[in-house]
PDB file of C-alpha atoms and ligand atoms in Angstrom:
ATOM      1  CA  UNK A1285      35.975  27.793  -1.328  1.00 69.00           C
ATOM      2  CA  UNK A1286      32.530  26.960  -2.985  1.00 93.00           C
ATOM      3  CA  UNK A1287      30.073  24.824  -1.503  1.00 96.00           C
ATOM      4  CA  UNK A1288      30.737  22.103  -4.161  1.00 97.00           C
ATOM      5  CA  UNK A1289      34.383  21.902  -3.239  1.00 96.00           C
ATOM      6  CA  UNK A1290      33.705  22.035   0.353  1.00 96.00           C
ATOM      7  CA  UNK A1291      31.353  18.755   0.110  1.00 97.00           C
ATOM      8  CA  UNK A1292      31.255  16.154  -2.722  1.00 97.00           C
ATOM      9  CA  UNK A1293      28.571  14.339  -1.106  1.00 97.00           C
ATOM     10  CA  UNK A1294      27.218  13.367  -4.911  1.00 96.00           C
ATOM     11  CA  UNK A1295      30.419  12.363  -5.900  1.00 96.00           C
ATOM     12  CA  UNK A1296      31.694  10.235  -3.192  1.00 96.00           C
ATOM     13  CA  UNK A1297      29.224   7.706  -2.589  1.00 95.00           C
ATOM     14  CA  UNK A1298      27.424   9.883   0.304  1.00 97.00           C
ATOM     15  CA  UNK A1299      24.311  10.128  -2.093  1.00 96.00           C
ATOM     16  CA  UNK A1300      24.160   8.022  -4.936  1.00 94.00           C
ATOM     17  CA  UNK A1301      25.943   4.756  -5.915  1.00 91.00           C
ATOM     18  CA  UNK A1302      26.134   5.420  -9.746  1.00 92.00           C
ATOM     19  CA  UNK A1303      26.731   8.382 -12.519  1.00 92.00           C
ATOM     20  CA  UNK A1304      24.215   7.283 -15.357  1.00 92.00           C
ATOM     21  CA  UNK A1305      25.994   7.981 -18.633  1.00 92.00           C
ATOM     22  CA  UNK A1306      24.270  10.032 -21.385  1.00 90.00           C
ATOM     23  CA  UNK A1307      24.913   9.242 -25.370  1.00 89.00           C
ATOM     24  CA  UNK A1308      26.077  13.405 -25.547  1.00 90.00           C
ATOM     25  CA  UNK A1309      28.781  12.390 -23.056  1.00 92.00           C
ATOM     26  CA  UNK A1310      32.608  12.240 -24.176  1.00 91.00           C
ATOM     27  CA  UNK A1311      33.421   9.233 -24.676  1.00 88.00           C
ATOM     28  CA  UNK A1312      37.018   9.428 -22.666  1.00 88.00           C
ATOM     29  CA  UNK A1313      35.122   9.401 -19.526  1.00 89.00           C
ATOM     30  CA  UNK A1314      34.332   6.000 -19.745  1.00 87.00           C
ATOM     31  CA  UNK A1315      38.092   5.350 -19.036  1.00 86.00           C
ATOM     32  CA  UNK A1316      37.989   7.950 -16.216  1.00 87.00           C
ATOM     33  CA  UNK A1317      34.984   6.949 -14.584  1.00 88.00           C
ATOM     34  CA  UNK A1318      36.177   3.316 -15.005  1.00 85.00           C
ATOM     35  CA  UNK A1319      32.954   2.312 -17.026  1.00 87.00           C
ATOM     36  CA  UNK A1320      32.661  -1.292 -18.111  1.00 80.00           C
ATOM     37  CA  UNK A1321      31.915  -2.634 -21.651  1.00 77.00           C
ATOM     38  CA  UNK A1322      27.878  -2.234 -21.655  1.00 80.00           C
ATOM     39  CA  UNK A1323      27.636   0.058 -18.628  1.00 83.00           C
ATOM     40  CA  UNK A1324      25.802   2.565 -18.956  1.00 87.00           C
ATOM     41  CA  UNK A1325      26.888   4.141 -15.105  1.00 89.00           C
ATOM     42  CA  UNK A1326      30.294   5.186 -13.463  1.00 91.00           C
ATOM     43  CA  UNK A1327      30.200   3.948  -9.991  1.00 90.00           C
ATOM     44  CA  UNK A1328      30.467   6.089  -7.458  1.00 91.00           C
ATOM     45  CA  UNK A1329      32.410   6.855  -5.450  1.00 93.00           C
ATOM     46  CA  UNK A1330      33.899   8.266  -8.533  1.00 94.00           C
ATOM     47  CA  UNK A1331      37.024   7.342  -9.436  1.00 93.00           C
ATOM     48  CA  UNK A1332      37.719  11.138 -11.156  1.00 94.00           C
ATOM     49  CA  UNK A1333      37.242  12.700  -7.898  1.00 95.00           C
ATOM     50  CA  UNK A1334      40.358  13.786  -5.939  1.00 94.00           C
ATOM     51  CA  UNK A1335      39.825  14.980  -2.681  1.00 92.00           C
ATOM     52  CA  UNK A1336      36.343  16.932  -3.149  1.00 92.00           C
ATOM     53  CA  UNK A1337      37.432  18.308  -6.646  1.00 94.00           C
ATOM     54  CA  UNK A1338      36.576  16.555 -10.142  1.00 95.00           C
ATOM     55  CA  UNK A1339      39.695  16.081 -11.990  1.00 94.00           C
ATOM     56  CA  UNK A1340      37.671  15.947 -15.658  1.00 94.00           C
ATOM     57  CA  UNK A1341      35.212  18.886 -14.357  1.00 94.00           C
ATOM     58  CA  UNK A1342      35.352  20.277 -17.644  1.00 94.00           C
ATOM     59  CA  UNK A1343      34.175  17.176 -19.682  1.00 94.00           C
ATOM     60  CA  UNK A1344      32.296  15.812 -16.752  1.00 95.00           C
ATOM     61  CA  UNK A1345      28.920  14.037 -17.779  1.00 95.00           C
ATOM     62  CA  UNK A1346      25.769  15.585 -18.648  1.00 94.00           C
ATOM     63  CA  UNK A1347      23.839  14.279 -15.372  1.00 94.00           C
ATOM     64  CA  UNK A1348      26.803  15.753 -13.256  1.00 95.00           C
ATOM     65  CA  UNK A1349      26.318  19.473 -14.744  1.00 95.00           C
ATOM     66  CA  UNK A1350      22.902  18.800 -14.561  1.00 94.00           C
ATOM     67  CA  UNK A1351      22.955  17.889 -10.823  1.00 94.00           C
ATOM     68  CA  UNK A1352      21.660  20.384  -8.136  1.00 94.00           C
ATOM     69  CA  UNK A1353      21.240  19.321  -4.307  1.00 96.00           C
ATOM     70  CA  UNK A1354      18.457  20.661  -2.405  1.00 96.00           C
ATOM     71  CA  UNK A1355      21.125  22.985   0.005  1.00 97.00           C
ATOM     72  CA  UNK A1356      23.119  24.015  -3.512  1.00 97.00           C
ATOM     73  CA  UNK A1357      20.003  25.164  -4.548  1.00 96.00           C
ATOM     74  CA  UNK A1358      18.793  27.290  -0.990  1.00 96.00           C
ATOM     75  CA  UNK A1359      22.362  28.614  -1.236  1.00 97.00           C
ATOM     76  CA  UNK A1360      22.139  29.764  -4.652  1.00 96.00           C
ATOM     77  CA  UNK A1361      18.821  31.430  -4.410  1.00 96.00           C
ATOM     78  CA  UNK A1362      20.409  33.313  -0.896  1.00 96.00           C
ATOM     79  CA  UNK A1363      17.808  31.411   1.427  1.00 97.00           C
ATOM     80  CA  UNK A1364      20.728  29.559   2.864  1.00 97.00           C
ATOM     81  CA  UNK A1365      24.601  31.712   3.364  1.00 97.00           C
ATOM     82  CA  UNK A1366      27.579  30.141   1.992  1.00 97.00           C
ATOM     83  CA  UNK A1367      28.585  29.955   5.637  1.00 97.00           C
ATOM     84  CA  UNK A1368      25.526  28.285   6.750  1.00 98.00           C
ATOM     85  CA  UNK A1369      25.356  25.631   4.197  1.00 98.00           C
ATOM     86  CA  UNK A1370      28.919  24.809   5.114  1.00 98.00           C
ATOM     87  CA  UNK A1371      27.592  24.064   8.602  1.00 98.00           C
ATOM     88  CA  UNK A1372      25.031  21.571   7.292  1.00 98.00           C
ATOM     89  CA  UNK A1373      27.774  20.016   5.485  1.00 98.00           C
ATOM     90  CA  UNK A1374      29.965  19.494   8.116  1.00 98.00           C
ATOM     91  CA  UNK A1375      27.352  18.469  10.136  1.00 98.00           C
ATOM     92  CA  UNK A1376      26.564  15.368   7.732  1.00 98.00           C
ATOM     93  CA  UNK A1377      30.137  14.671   6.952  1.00 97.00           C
ATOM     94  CA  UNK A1378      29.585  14.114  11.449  1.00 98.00           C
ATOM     95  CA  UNK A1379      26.742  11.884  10.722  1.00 98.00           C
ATOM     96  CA  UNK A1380      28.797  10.132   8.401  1.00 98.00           C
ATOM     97  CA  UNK A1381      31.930   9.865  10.838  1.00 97.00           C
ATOM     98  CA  UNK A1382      29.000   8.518  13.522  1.00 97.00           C
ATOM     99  CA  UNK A1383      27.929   5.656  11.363  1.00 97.00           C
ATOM    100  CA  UNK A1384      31.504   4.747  10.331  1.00 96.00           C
ATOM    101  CA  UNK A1385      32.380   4.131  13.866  1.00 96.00           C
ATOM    102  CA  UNK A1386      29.022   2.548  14.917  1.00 96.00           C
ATOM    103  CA  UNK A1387      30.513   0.068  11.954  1.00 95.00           C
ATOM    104  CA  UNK A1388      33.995  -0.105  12.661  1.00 95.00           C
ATOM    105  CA  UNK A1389      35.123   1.085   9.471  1.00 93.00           C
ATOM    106  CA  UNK A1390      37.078   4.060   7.681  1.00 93.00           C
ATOM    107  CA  UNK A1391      34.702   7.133   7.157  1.00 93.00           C
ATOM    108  CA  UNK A1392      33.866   7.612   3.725  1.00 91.00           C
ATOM    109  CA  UNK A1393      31.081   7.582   1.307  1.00 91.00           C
ATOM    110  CA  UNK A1394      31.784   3.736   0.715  1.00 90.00           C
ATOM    111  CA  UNK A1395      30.631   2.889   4.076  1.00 92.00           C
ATOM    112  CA  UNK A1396      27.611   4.300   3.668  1.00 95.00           C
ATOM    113  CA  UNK A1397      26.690   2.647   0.784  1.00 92.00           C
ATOM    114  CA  UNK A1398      27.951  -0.606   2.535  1.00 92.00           C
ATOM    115  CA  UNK A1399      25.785   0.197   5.036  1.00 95.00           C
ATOM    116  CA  UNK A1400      22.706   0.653   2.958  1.00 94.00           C
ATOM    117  CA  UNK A1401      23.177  -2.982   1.580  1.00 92.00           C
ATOM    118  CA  UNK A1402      23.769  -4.387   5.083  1.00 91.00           C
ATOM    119  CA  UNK A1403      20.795  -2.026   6.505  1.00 84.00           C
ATOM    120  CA  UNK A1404      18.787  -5.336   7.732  1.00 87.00           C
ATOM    121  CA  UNK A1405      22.072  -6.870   9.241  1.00 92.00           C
ATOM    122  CA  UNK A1406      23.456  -3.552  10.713  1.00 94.00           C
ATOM    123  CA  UNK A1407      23.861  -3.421  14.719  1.00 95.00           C
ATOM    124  CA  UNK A1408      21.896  -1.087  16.605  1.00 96.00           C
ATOM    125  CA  UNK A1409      24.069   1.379  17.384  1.00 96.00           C
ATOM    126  CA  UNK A1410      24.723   1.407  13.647  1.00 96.00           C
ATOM    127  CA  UNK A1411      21.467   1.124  12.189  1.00 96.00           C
ATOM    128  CA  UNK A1412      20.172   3.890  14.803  1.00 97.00           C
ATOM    129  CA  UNK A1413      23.059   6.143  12.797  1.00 97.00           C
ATOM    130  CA  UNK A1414      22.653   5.209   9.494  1.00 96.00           C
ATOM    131  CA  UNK A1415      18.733   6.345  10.151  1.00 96.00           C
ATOM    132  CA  UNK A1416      20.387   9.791  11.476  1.00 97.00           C
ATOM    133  CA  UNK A1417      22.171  10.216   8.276  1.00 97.00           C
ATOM    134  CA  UNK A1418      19.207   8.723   5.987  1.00 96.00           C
ATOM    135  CA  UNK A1419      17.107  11.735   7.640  1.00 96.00           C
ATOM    136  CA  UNK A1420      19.941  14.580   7.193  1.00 97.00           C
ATOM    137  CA  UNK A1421      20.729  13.838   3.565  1.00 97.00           C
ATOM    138  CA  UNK A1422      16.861  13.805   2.857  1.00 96.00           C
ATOM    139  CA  UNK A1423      15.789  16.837   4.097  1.00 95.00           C
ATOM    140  CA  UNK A1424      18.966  19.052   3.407  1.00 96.00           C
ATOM    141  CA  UNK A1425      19.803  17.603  -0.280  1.00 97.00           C
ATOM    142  CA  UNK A1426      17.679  14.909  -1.911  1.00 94.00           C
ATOM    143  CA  UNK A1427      14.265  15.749  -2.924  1.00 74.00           C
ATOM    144  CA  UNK A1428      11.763  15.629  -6.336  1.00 52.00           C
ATOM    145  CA  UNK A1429      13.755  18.553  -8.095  1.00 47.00           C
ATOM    146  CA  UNK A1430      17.480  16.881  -7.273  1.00 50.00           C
ATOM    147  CA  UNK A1431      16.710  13.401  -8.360  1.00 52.00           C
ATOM    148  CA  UNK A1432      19.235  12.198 -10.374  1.00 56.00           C
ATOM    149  CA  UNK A1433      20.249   8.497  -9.967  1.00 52.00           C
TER     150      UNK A1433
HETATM  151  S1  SF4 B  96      25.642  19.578  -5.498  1.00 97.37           S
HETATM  152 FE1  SF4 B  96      25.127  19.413  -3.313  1.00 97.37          FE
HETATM  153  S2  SF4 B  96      25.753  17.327  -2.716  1.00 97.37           S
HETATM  154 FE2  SF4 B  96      26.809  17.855  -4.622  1.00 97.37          FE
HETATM  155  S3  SF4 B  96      28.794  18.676  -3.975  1.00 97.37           S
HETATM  156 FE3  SF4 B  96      27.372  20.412  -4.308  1.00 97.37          FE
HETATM  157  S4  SF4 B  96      26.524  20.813  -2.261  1.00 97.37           S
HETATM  158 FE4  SF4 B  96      27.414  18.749  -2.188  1.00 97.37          FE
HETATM  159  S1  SF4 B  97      32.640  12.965 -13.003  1.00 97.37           S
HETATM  160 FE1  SF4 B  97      33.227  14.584 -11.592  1.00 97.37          FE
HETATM  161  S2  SF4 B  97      31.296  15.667 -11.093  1.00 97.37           S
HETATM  162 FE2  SF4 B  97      30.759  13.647 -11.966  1.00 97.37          FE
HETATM  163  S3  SF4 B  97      30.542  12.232 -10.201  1.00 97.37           S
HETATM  164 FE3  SF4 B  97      32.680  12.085 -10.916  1.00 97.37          FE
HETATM  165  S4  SF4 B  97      33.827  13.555  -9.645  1.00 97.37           S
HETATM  166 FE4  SF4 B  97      31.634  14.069  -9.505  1.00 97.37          FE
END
């Protein structure tokens, strides 16, 4: 299994809240990607993906083939192993898990954008976890070269 497959993190709602739209893209993924009537975004998480796999991959939108995390990246240029980028995947996807249950909700990429709004509101125990995550996702994928959103 790729890397991709094995993550979604910029799909699901891990990374980014929103898929900007480009004029290029085809213009059936605005029913896909449940776009509004002057929206210029999907939201994420994205309602094409199923599992960790996009179901319009081959018409996806210009920023998604565009898109390249920071650890896709390392593994592509053989600084990081498949297996070893896995780990740092899985590892997240545990620092995801963490905050859902400091917040007493279902783990997914929702939450953490749910958390992110509530960020000055969180408990402790949660905000201490969404910080864990913050810090993971910034230094293993986000950075200048992988901004997208
Ligand atoms: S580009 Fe990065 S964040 Fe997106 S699915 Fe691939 S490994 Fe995960
Ligand atoms: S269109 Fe496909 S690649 Fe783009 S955010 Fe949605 S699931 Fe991911």
């Amino acid at each position: 299994m790729s890397l991709c497959l094995a993550c979604g993190f910029c799909c699901d709602g891990t990374l980014f809240n929103r898929v900007p739209l480009a004029e290029g893209d085809d213009p059936s993924l605005r029913v896909a990607l449940k776009v509004l009537d002057g929206q210029h975004h999907g939201v994420q998480p994205c309602p094409a993906l199923d599992g960790t796999a996009c179901r319009v991959y081959a018409q996806r939108p210009l920023t998604c083939r565009r898109y390249r995390c920071l650890l896709l990246e390392a593994h592509e240029s053989h600084e990081v192993s498949l297996e070893g980028a896995k780990q740092v995947v899985e590892e997240t996807r545990a620092l995801r898990a963490a905050l859902a249950e400091a917040m007493g909700t279902a783990d997914s990429g929702e939450s953490v954008d749910r958390a992110r709004a509530r960020s000055t509101s969180l408990s402790e125990p949660a905000r201490q976890a969404l910080t864990r995550l913050e810090r993971a996702l910034a230094f293993h994928f986000l950075g200048q070269r992988s901004q997208r959103r």
